[in-house]
């Protein structure tokens, strides 16, 4: 971690030449915008997806993570309008247009179903409207395009929420610091129902070209990570997708981590109601990550806890348990694995610390690559066996990385989606070829393999473009 961080910067507004928006994705997006709204866009916003290198399912426990922004993104063409209407369209024909009054934003998500795509957009709009002085925005016309695969752990949803917030802020002439808008978007995306920890929105705004980031929370800040030279990260899609808001799995893990912290606190006569994240517990007990992992093993049993047992441990009624510990879509769950989830969190947090320490160490680049790969492999093992958020296809892709990569693991929430592998300049093409012949070749229906498996470099965070 060598370079100064850009935490206090405002979002960049970049002047573009007219020629720049007359080619590629800008051109097709502009054409859609002009055809729908009969005017030219006033500005564009771009927000990248991300790949998380290490530190999975620990952001919502208050622990730091190591993601980087990728070259896939959400791009929007925008213009404010006097109509007080929000008009939304998308280059993807699956995505229906939306027209609604800007003063009547409703995020309606049916339990157990994937939210309509525009609800993610509305989360971003609502996030900004909440902070505007009279809680109302100008009307906006927006055309959206994106090339981050959906439901694949590369943060397409947060890029969409964050781009919508940035578009709304810029249309209302609100300029914000990157950390402020990132925190606002993390909060706003929870309107969709998932209780995310903020990593995705943080890297969406704090990402920078050429550098992965170490992101810490409470308060939010980012530092550059100096990866060993020769490191190349390959993203590979497992061909399974999952919409996180349509299942209760993600929120169940959030609840299990919180319950583990609350029960350990109660056993140690601490104020357990003050524990909402596992890092709160660690602060209260004042132990190292290694020491607290031992406490987890002695304080919590391996068999799943029933709701009744948890209520007895905490001396609360079911209603109080729902209020203090669960989320709306987890109140029906009857069994919770607490020891396994808490162990994963503390050990993964330690792996992130080690990852950063290795990057900063005096070891040779070759040694660093080996050590970082080992940490990534251990991370996957833990996600597969302790956190149980992998998928057979993810495990297959990870296994195919043995002997060809230095380490490979699922990235993002899991239950499907992508893996990230650490390779080198010399080996990454071999790994991609191996996946094409041994994995993707079994699925004859696949087109555009190069969009499913590719090497990636750290890209720039969110930007606003105006045409000079
Ligand atoms: P991810 O891991 O990619 O964030 P999620 O399941 O959390 O996956 O969110 C994916 C959802 O985000 C999609 O189902 C879709 O509703 C929305 N989304 C992502 N990208 C786009 C896009 N380019 N256009 C419209 N909606 C999108
Ligand atoms: P993805 O896979 O992009 O949905 C989710 C959370 C992150 C983090 C990871 C797991 C949201 C918006 N994102 O990412 O905060 O917890 O899972 O590390 O909920």
Coordinates of C-alpha atoms in Angstrom, one line a residue, residues 143-410:
X143 CA -31.0 5.5 -21.3
X144 CA -29.0 2.6 -19.7
X145 CA -26.6 0.1 -21.2
X146 CA -24.4 -2.4 -19.3
X147 CA -22.0 -5.3 -19.9
X148 CA -21.5 -6.7 -16.4
X149 CA -23.0 -10.2 -16.3
X150 CA -26.1 -10.3 -14.1
X151 CA -26.2 -12.3 -10.9
X152 CA -22.6 -13.3 -11.3
X153 CA -20.8 -11.8 -8.3
X154 CA -19.3 -9.0 -10.4
X155 CA -21.6 -6.4 -8.8
X156 CA -23.9 -5.5 -11.7
X157 CA -26.6 -4.5 -9.3
X158 CA -24.4 -2.1 -7.3
X159 CA -23.1 -0.5 -10.5
X160 CA -26.7 0.1 -11.6
X161 CA -27.7 1.5 -8.2
X162 CA -24.6 3.7 -8.0
X163 CA -24.9 5.0 -11.6
X164 CA -28.5 5.9 -10.9
X165 CA -27.5 7.8 -7.8
X166 CA -24.7 9.6 -9.6
X167 CA -27.0 10.5 -12.5
X168 CA -29.6 11.9 -10.1
X169 CA -27.0 13.8 -8.1
X170 CA -25.4 15.4 -11.2
X171 CA -28.9 16.2 -12.7
X172 CA -29.6 18.1 -9.4
X173 CA -26.2 19.8 -9.4
X174 CA -25.2 18.0 -6.3
X175 CA -21.4 17.3 -6.1
X176 CA -20.4 14.7 -3.5
X177 CA -17.2 13.2 -2.2
X178 CA -16.5 9.6 -3.4
X179 CA -16.8 8.2 0.1
X180 CA -20.0 10.0 0.8
X181 CA -21.8 8.8 -2.3
X182 CA -20.4 5.3 -1.8
X183 CA -21.8 5.1 1.7
X184 CA -25.1 6.6 0.5
X185 CA -25.4 4.0 -2.3
X186 CA -24.6 1.1 0.1
X187 CA -27.5 2.3 2.3
X188 CA -29.8 2.9 -0.8
X189 CA -29.2 -0.6 -2.3
X190 CA -30.7 -2.1 0.9
X191 CA -34.1 -0.9 -0.3
X192 CA -34.0 -3.9 -2.6
X193 CA -34.0 -6.2 0.4
X194 CA -30.4 -7.5 0.7
X195 CA -28.4 -6.3 3.7
X196 CA -25.1 -5.8 1.8
X197 CA -22.0 -4.5 3.5
X198 CA -20.9 -1.7 1.2
X199 CA -17.8 -3.2 -0.6
X200 CA -19.4 -3.0 -4.0
X201 CA -20.5 0.6 -3.9
X202 CA -17.1 1.6 -2.2
X203 CA -15.0 0.1 -5.0
X204 CA -17.4 1.5 -7.6
X205 CA -16.5 5.0 -6.5
X206 CA -13.0 4.6 -5.0
X207 CA -11.6 2.3 -7.7
X208 CA -8.6 3.6 -9.7
X209 CA -6.9 2.5 -12.9
X210 CA -3.9 0.2 -12.2
X211 CA -4.6 -0.5 -8.6
X212 CA -6.5 -3.0 -6.5
X213 CA -7.8 -1.5 -3.2
X214 CA -7.8 -2.4 0.4
X215 CA -11.2 -1.1 1.6
X216 CA -11.9 -0.5 5.3
X217 CA -15.2 0.4 6.9
X218 CA -16.3 2.5 9.8
X219 CA -15.2 5.0 8.5
X220 CA -15.0 4.1 4.8
X221 CA -11.5 4.5 3.3
X222 CA -9.4 2.9 0.6
X223 CA -5.7 2.4 0.0
X224 CA -3.9 1.1 -3.1
X225 CA -2.5 -2.4 -2.9
X226 CA 0.8 -2.9 -4.7
X227 CA 0.4 -6.4 -6.2
X228 CA 3.6 -8.3 -7.1
X229 CA 4.7 -7.6 -10.7
X230 CA 3.6 -10.2 -13.1
X231 CA 0.2 -10.9 -11.3
X232 CA -2.7 -11.4 -13.7
X233 CA -6.3 -12.0 -12.5
X234 CA -8.6 -14.1 -14.6
X235 CA -12.3 -14.0 -14.1
X236 CA -14.2 -17.2 -15.1
X237 CA -18.0 -17.6 -15.2
X238 CA -19.3 -20.8 -13.7
X239 CA -22.4 -20.7 -16.0
X240 CA -24.7 -20.6 -13.0
X241 CA -26.4 -17.3 -12.1
X242 CA -28.4 -16.3 -9.1
X243 CA -30.3 -13.1 -8.2
X244 CA -29.4 -12.3 -4.6
X245 CA -32.6 -10.5 -3.8
X246 CA -34.8 -13.4 -4.9
X247 CA -33.5 -15.8 -2.2
X248 CA -33.0 -15.5 1.5
X249 CA -29.5 -17.1 1.5
X250 CA -27.5 -13.8 1.6
X251 CA -29.6 -12.3 4.4
X252 CA -29.5 -15.6 6.3
X253 CA -25.7 -15.4 6.4
X254 CA -25.9 -11.8 7.6
X255 CA -28.3 -12.9 10.4
X256 CA -26.2 -16.0 11.3
X257 CA -23.0 -13.8 11.7
X258 CA -24.9 -11.3 13.9
X259 CA -26.5 -14.1 16.0
X260 CA -23.0 -15.7 16.6
X261 CA -21.7 -12.4 17.8
X262 CA -24.7 -11.7 20.1
X263 CA -24.6 -15.2 21.7
X264 CA -20.9 -15.0 22.4
X265 CA -21.3 -11.5 23.8
X266 CA -24.2 -12.7 26.1
X267 CA -22.1 -15.6 27.3
X268 CA -19.4 -13.1 28.3
X269 CA -21.9 -10.8 30.1
X270 CA -21.4 -8.1 27.5
X271 CA -24.3 -5.9 26.2
X272 CA -25.2 -8.2 23.4
X273 CA -27.9 -5.9 21.9
X274 CA -25.1 -3.5 20.9
X275 CA -23.6 -6.2 18.6
X276 CA -24.8 -5.8 15.1
X277 CA -21.5 -6.9 13.3
X278 CA -18.9 -9.5 14.4
X279 CA -16.3 -6.7 14.4
X280 CA -18.3 -5.1 17.2
X281 CA -17.8 -8.2 19.3
X282 CA -14.1 -8.3 18.6
X283 CA -13.8 -4.6 19.7
X284 CA -15.7 -5.3 22.9
X285 CA -13.7 -8.4 23.9
X286 CA -10.3 -6.9 22.8
X287 CA -8.9 -10.1 21.3
X288 CA -6.9 -10.7 18.1
X289 CA -8.6 -12.5 15.2
X290 CA -6.7 -15.7 16.0
X291 CA -7.8 -15.5 19.7
X292 CA -11.4 -14.8 18.9
X293 CA -11.5 -17.7 16.5
X294 CA -10.6 -19.9 19.5
X295 CA -13.4 -18.3 21.5
X296 CA -15.9 -19.2 18.7
X297 CA -14.9 -22.9 18.9
X298 CA -15.4 -23.0 22.6
X299 CA -18.5 -20.9 22.9
X300 CA -20.6 -22.2 19.9
X301 CA -21.5 -25.7 18.9
X302 CA -21.3 -27.2 15.4
X303 CA -24.9 -28.5 15.1
X304 CA -27.3 -25.9 13.8
X305 CA -29.0 -23.8 16.4
X306 CA -32.8 -23.9 16.5
X307 CA -34.6 -20.6 16.9
X308 CA -35.9 -21.8 20.3
X309 CA -32.3 -22.4 21.5
X310 CA -31.2 -19.0 20.3
X311 CA -34.1 -17.4 22.2
X312 CA -33.2 -19.3 25.3
X313 CA -29.5 -18.3 25.0
X314 CA -30.4 -14.6 24.5
X315 CA -33.3 -14.7 26.9
X316 CA -35.7 -13.1 24.4
X317 CA -39.0 -13.8 22.9
X318 CA -39.3 -14.7 19.2
X319 CA -40.6 -11.2 18.4
X320 CA -37.6 -9.6 20.1
X321 CA -35.3 -11.9 18.2
X322 CA -36.8 -10.7 14.9
X323 CA -36.3 -7.1 16.0
X324 CA -32.7 -7.4 17.2
X325 CA -31.2 -10.1 15.0
X326 CA -33.1 -11.1 11.9
X327 CA -34.2 -9.5 8.7
X328 CA -37.6 -9.4 7.0
X329 CA -37.0 -12.4 4.8
X330 CA -35.2 -14.5 7.5
X331 CA -37.9 -14.7 10.2
X332 CA -39.2 -18.0 8.8
X333 CA -35.8 -19.8 9.1
X334 CA -35.7 -22.3 11.9
X335 CA -32.1 -23.4 11.9
X336 CA -28.9 -21.4 11.9
X337 CA -25.3 -22.4 11.7
X338 CA -23.4 -20.0 13.9
X339 CA -20.0 -21.6 14.7
X340 CA -19.1 -22.3 11.0
X341 CA -20.2 -18.8 9.8
X342 CA -18.3 -16.9 12.6
X343 CA -15.2 -19.0 12.1
X344 CA -15.2 -18.2 8.3
X345 CA -15.5 -14.5 9.0
X346 CA -12.7 -14.2 11.6
X347 CA -10.3 -16.4 9.5
X348 CA -11.2 -14.6 6.3
X349 CA -10.6 -11.3 7.9
X350 CA -7.1 -12.6 9.0
X351 CA -6.5 -13.8 5.4
X352 CA -7.2 -10.2 4.2
X353 CA -4.7 -8.9 6.7
X354 CA -2.1 -11.5 5.6
X355 CA -2.8 -10.7 1.9
X356 CA -2.0 -7.0 2.5
X357 CA 1.0 -7.9 4.6
X358 CA 2.4 -10.2 1.9
X359 CA 2.0 -7.4 -0.7
X360 CA 3.9 -5.0 1.5
X361 CA 6.6 -7.5 2.5
X362 CA 10.2 -7.6 1.3
X363 CA 9.7 -11.1 -0.2
X364 CA 10.5 -11.6 -3.9
X365 CA 7.6 -11.3 -6.4
X366 CA 7.7 -15.1 -7.0
X367 CA 7.4 -15.8 -3.2
X368 CA 4.6 -13.2 -2.9
X369 CA 2.6 -14.8 -5.7
X370 CA 2.8 -18.2 -4.1
X371 CA 1.7 -16.9 -0.7
X372 CA -1.2 -14.8 -2.2
X373 CA -2.4 -17.8 -4.2
X374 CA -2.4 -20.0 -1.1
X375 CA -4.6 -17.4 0.8
X376 CA -7.0 -17.4 -2.2
X377 CA -7.3 -21.2 -2.2
X378 CA -7.9 -21.2 1.6
X379 CA -10.6 -18.6 1.1
X380 CA -12.4 -20.8 -1.3
X381 CA -12.2 -23.8 0.9
X382 CA -13.7 -21.8 3.7
X383 CA -16.5 -20.4 1.6
X384 CA -17.3 -23.9 0.3
X385 CA -17.2 -25.8 3.6
X386 CA -17.8 -23.3 6.4
X387 CA -19.9 -20.6 4.8
X388 CA -21.6 -22.9 2.3
X389 CA -22.1 -20.3 -0.4
X390 CA -20.4 -22.1 -3.3
X391 CA -22.0 -24.1 -6.1
X392 CA -20.9 -27.3 -7.8
X393 CA -20.0 -25.5 -11.0
X394 CA -17.9 -22.9 -9.1
X395 CA -16.1 -25.7 -7.4
X396 CA -15.5 -27.4 -10.8
X397 CA -13.9 -24.2 -12.2
X398 CA -11.8 -23.7 -9.1
X399 CA -10.6 -27.3 -9.3
X400 CA -9.6 -26.9 -12.9
X401 CA -7.3 -24.1 -11.7
X402 CA -5.2 -26.4 -9.7
X403 CA -1.7 -26.6 -11.1
X404 CA -2.4 -23.9 -13.7
X405 CA -3.1 -21.0 -11.4
X406 CA -1.5 -19.9 -8.2
X407 CA -4.9 -19.9 -6.5
X408 CA -8.6 -19.6 -7.5
X409 CA -11.7 -18.9 -5.5
X410 CA -15.3 -17.9 -5.9

